[in-house]
mmCIF file of C-alpha atoms in Angstrom:
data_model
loop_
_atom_site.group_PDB
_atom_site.id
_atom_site.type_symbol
_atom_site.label_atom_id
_atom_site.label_comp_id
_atom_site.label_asym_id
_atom_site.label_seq_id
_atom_site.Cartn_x
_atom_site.Cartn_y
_atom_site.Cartn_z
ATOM 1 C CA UNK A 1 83.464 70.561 99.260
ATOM 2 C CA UNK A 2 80.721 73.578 98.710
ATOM 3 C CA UNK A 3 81.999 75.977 96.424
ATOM 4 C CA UNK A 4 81.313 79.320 96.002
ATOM 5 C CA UNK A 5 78.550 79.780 93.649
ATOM 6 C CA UNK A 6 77.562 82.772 91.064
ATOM 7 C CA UNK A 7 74.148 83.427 89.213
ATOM 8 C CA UNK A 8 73.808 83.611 86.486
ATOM 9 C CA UNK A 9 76.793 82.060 84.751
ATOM 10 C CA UNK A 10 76.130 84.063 81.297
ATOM 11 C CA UNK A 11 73.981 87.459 80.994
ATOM 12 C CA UNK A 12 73.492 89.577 78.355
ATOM 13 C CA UNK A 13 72.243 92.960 78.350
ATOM 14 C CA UNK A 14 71.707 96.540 76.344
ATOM 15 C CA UNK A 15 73.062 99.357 76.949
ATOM 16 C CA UNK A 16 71.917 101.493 79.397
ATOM 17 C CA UNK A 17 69.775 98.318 81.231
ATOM 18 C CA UNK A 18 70.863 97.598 84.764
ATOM 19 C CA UNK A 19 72.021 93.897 86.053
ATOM 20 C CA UNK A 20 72.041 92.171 89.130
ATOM 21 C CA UNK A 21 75.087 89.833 89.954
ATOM 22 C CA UNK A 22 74.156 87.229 92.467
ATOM 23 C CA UNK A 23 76.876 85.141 94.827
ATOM 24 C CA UNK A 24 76.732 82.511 97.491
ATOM 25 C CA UNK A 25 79.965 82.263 99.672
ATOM 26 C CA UNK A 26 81.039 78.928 101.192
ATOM 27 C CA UNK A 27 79.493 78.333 104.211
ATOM 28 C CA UNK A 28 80.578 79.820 107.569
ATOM 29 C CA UNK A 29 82.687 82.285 105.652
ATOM 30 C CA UNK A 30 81.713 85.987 106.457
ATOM 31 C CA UNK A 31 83.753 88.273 103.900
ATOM 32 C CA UNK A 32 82.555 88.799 100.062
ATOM 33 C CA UNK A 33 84.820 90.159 96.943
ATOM 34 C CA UNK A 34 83.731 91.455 94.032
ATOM 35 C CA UNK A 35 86.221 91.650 91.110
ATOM 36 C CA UNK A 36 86.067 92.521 87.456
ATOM 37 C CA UNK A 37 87.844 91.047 84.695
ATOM 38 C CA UNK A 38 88.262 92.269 81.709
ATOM 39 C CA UNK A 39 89.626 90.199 78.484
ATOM 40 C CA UNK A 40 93.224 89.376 78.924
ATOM 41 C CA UNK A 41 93.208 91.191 81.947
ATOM 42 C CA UNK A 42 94.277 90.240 85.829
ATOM 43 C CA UNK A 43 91.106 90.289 88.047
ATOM 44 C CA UNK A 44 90.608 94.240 89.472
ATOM 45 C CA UNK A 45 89.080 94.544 93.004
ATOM 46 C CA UNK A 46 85.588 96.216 93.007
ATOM 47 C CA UNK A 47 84.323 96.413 96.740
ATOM 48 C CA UNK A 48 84.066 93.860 99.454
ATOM 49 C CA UNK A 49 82.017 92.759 102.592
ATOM 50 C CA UNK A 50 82.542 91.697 105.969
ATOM 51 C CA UNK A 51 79.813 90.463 107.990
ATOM 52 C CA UNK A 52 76.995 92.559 105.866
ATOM 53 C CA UNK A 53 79.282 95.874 106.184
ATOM 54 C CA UNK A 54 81.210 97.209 103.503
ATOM 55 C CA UNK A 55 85.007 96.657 104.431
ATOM 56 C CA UNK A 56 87.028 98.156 101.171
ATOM 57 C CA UNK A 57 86.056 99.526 98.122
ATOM 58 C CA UNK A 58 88.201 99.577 95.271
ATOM 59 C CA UNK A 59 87.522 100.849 91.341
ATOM 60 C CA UNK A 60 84.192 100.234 91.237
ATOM 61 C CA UNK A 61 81.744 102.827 88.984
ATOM 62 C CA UNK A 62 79.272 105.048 91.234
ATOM 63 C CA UNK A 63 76.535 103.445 88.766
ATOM 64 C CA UNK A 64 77.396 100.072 90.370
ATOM 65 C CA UNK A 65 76.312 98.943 93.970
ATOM 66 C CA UNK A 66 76.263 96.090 95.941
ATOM 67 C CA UNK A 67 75.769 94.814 99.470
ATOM 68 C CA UNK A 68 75.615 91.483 101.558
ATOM 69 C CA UNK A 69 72.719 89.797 103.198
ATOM 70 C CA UNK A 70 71.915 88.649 106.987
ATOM 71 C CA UNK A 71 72.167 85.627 104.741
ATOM 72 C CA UNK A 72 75.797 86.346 104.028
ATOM 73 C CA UNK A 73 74.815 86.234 99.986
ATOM 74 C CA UNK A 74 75.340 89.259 98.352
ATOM 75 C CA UNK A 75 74.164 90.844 95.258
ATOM 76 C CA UNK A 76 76.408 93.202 92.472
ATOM 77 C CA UNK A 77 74.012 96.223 91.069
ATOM 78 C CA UNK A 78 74.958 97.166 87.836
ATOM 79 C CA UNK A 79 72.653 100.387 86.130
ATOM 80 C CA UNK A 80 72.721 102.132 83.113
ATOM 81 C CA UNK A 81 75.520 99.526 81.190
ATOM 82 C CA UNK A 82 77.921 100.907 79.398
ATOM 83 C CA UNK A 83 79.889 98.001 76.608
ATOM 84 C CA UNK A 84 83.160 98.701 78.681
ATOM 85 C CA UNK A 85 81.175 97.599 81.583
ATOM 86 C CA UNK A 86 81.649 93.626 79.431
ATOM 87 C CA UNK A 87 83.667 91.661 81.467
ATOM 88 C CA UNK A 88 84.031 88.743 83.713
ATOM 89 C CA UNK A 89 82.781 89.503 87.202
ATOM 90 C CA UNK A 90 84.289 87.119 89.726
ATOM 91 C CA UNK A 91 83.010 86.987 93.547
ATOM 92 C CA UNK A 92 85.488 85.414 96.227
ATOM 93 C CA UNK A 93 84.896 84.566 100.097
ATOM 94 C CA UNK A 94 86.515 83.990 103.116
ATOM 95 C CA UNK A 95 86.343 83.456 106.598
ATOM 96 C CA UNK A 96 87.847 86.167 108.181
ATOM 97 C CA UNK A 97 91.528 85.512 108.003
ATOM 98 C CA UNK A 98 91.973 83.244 105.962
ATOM 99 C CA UNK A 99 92.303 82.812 102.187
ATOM 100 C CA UNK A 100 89.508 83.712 98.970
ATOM 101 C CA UNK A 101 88.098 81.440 97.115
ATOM 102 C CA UNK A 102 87.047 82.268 93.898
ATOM 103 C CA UNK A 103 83.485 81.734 92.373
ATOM 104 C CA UNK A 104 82.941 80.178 88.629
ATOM 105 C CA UNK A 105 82.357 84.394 87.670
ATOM 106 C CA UNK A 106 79.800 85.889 85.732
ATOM 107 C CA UNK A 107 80.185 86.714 82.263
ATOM 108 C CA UNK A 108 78.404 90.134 81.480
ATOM 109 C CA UNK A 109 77.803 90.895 77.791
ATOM 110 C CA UNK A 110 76.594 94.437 77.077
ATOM 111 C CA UNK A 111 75.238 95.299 73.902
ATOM 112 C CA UNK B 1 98.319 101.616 96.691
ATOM 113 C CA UNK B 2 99.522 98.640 95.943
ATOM 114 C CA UNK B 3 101.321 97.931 92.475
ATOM 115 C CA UNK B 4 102.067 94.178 91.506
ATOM 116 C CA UNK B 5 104.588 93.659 88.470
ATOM 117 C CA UNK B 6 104.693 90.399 87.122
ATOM 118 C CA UNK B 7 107.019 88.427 84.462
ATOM 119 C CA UNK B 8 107.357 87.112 81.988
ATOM 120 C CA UNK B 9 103.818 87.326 80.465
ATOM 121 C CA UNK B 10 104.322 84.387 78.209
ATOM 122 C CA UNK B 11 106.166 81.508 79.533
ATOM 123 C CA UNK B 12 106.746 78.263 76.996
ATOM 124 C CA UNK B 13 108.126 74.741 78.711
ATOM 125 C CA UNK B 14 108.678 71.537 77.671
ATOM 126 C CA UNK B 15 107.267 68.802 79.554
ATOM 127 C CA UNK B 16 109.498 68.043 82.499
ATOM 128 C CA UNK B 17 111.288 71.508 82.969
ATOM 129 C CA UNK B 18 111.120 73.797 85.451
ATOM 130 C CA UNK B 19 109.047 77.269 84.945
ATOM 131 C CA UNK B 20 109.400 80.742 87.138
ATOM 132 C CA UNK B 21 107.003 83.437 87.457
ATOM 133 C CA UNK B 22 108.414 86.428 89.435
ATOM 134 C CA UNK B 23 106.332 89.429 90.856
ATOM 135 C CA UNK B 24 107.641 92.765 92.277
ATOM 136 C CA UNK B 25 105.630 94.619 94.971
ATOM 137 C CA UNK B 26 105.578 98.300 96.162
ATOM 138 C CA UNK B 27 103.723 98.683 98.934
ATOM 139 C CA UNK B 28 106.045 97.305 102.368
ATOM 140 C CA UNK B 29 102.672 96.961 104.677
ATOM 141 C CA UNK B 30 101.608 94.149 102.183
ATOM 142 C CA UNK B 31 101.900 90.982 104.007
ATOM 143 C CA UNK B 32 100.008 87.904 101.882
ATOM 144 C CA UNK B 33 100.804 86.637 98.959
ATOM 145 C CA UNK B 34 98.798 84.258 96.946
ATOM 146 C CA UNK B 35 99.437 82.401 93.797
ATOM 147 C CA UNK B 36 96.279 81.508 91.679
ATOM 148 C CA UNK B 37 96.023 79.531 88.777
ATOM 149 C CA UNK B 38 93.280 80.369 86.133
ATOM 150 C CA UNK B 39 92.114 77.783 83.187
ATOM 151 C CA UNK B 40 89.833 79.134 80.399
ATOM 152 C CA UNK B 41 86.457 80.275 81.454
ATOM 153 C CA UNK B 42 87.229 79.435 85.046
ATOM 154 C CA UNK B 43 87.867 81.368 88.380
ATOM 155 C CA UNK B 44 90.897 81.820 89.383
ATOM 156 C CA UNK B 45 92.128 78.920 91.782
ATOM 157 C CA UNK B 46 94.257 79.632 94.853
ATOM 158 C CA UNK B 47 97.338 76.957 94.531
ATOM 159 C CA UNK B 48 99.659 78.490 97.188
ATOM 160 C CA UNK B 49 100.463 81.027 98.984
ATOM 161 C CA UNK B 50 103.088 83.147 101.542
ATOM 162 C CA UNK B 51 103.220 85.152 104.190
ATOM 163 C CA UNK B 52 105.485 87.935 105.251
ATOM 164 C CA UNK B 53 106.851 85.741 107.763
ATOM 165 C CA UNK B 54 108.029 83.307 105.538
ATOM 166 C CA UNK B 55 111.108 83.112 103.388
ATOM 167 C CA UNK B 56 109.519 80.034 101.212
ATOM 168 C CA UNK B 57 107.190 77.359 101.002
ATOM 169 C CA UNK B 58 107.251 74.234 99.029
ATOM 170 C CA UNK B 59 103.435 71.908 98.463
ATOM 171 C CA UNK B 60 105.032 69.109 95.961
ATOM 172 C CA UNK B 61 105.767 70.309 92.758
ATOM 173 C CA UNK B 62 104.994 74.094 93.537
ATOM 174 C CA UNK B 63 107.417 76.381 95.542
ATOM 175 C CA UNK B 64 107.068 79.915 96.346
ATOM 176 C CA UNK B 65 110.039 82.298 98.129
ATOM 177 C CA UNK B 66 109.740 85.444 99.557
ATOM 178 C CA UNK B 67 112.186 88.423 99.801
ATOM 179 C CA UNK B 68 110.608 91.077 101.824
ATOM 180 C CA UNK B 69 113.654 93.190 101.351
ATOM 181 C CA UNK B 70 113.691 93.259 98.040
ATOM 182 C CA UNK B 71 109.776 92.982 97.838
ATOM 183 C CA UNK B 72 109.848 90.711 95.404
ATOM 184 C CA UNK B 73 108.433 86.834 95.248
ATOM 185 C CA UNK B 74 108.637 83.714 92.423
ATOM 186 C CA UNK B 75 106.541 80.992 92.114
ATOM 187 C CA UNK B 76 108.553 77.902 90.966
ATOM 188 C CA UNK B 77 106.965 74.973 89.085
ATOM 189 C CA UNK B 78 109.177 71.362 88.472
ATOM 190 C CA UNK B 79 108.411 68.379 86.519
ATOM 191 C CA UNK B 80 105.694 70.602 84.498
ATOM 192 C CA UNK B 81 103.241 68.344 83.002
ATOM 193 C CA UNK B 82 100.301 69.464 79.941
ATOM 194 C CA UNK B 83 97.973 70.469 82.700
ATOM 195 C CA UNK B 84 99.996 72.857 84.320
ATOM 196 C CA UNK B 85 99.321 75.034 81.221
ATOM 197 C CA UNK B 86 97.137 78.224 82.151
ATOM 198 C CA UNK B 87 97.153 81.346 83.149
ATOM 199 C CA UNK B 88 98.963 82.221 86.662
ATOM 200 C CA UNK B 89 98.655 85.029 88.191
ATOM 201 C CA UNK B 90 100.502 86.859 91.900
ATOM 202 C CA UNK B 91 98.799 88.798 93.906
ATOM 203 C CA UNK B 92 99.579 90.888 97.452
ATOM 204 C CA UNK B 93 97.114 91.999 99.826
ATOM 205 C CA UNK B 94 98.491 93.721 103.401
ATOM 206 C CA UNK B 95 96.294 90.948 104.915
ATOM 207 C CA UNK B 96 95.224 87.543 103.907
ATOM 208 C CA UNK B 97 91.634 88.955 104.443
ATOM 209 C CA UNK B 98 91.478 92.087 102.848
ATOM 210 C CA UNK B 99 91.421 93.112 98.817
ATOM 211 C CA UNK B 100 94.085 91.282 96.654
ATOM 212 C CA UNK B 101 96.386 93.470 94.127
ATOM 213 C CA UNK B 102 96.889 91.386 90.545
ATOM 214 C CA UNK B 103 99.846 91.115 88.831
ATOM 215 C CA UNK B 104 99.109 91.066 84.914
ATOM 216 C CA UNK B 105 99.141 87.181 84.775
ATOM 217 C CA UNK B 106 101.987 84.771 82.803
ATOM 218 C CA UNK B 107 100.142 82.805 80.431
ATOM 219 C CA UNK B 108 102.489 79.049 81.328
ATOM 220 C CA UNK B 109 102.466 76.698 77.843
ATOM 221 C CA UNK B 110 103.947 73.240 78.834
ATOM 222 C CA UNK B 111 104.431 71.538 75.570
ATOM 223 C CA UNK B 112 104.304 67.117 75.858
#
């Protein structure tokens, strides 16, 4: 079965750079989560999507962004990086109602 | 918001026994509650999960109960096996479609 699918896998980056987080939900589902992980640490909810409009936002930086496509794909924008902004970055999707499934996550490096 | 207490944080089995996670929630208009399982350098995979409706629910080896009361709920694990060993984490979202609240994660050793 499709899974959901993150790009890139590994990314490294300076400080102060900006990143873009990429993620493909399983087909026909319509919401998009964004979490961040940090080492040894439970998965913290960032800001999600339902049908390309923002539905909840959660602890996510005002130097971070992100939105979802008429594609349903949606994209994490990450801007002047700080190295507490090193972490895992998981997206999840769903169809509306029903449970998230989790992508392989990101793993941001910041320098 | 929501605030998800989990325990223990280390949990160390031998092969065959039983293992219990328990979580604690605050927030009563929470009504989903799903139990993933994370291996290293992987997502975290959904392996069950419960609704507010529902006092437990059993999928083979994995149980999970339910006391809305009390707002607490357990994941139970029997006849552990190696590959059970990971990290598990609770979590409690007021609906199955909306942002999940983590618990801190128990980190489950089964030893052979």
């Amino acid at each position: 079965a499709a899974g959901v699918i993150q790009s890139p896998r590994h990314l490294i980056k300076e400080k102060r750079e900006t990143a873009t987080l990429k993620c493909y939900p399983i087909p026909r589902h319509d919401t998009v989560y964004w979490y961040q992980q940090g080492p040894g640490q439970d998965p913290q909810f960032l800001i999600s999507f339902y049908e390309k409009m923002q539905s909840d936002k959660g602890s996510i930086p005002d130097r971070f962004s992100a939105q979802q496509f008429s594609d349903y794909h949606s994209e994490l924008n990450m801007s002047s990086l700080e190295l507490g902004d090193s972490a895992l970055y998981f997206c999840a999707s769903s169809r509306s109602g029903t449970e998230q499934f989790f992508g392989p996550g990101t793993r941001l490096t910041v320098l | 918001g929501e605030n998800v207490e989990q325990h223990p944080s280390t949990l160390s089995v031998q092969e065959g026994d039983s293992a219990v996670i328990k979580c604690t929630y605050s927030d009563s208009a929470s009504n989903y509650f799903p139990w993933y399982k994370q291996e290293l350098g992987k997502g975290p995979q959904l392996i069950i999960d419960i609704r507010s409706n529902v006092g437990e629910k059993k999928d083979q080896r994995i149980a999970v109960t339910l006391n809305k009361t009390a707002k607490h709920f357990s994941l139970h694990i029997t006849e552990t096996q190696p590959e059970d060993s990971a990290v598990y984490f609770c979590a409690a979202s007021e609906t199955n479609a909306g942002k999940s609240t983590f618990g801190d994660g128990t980190t489950l050793t089964v030893k052979p």
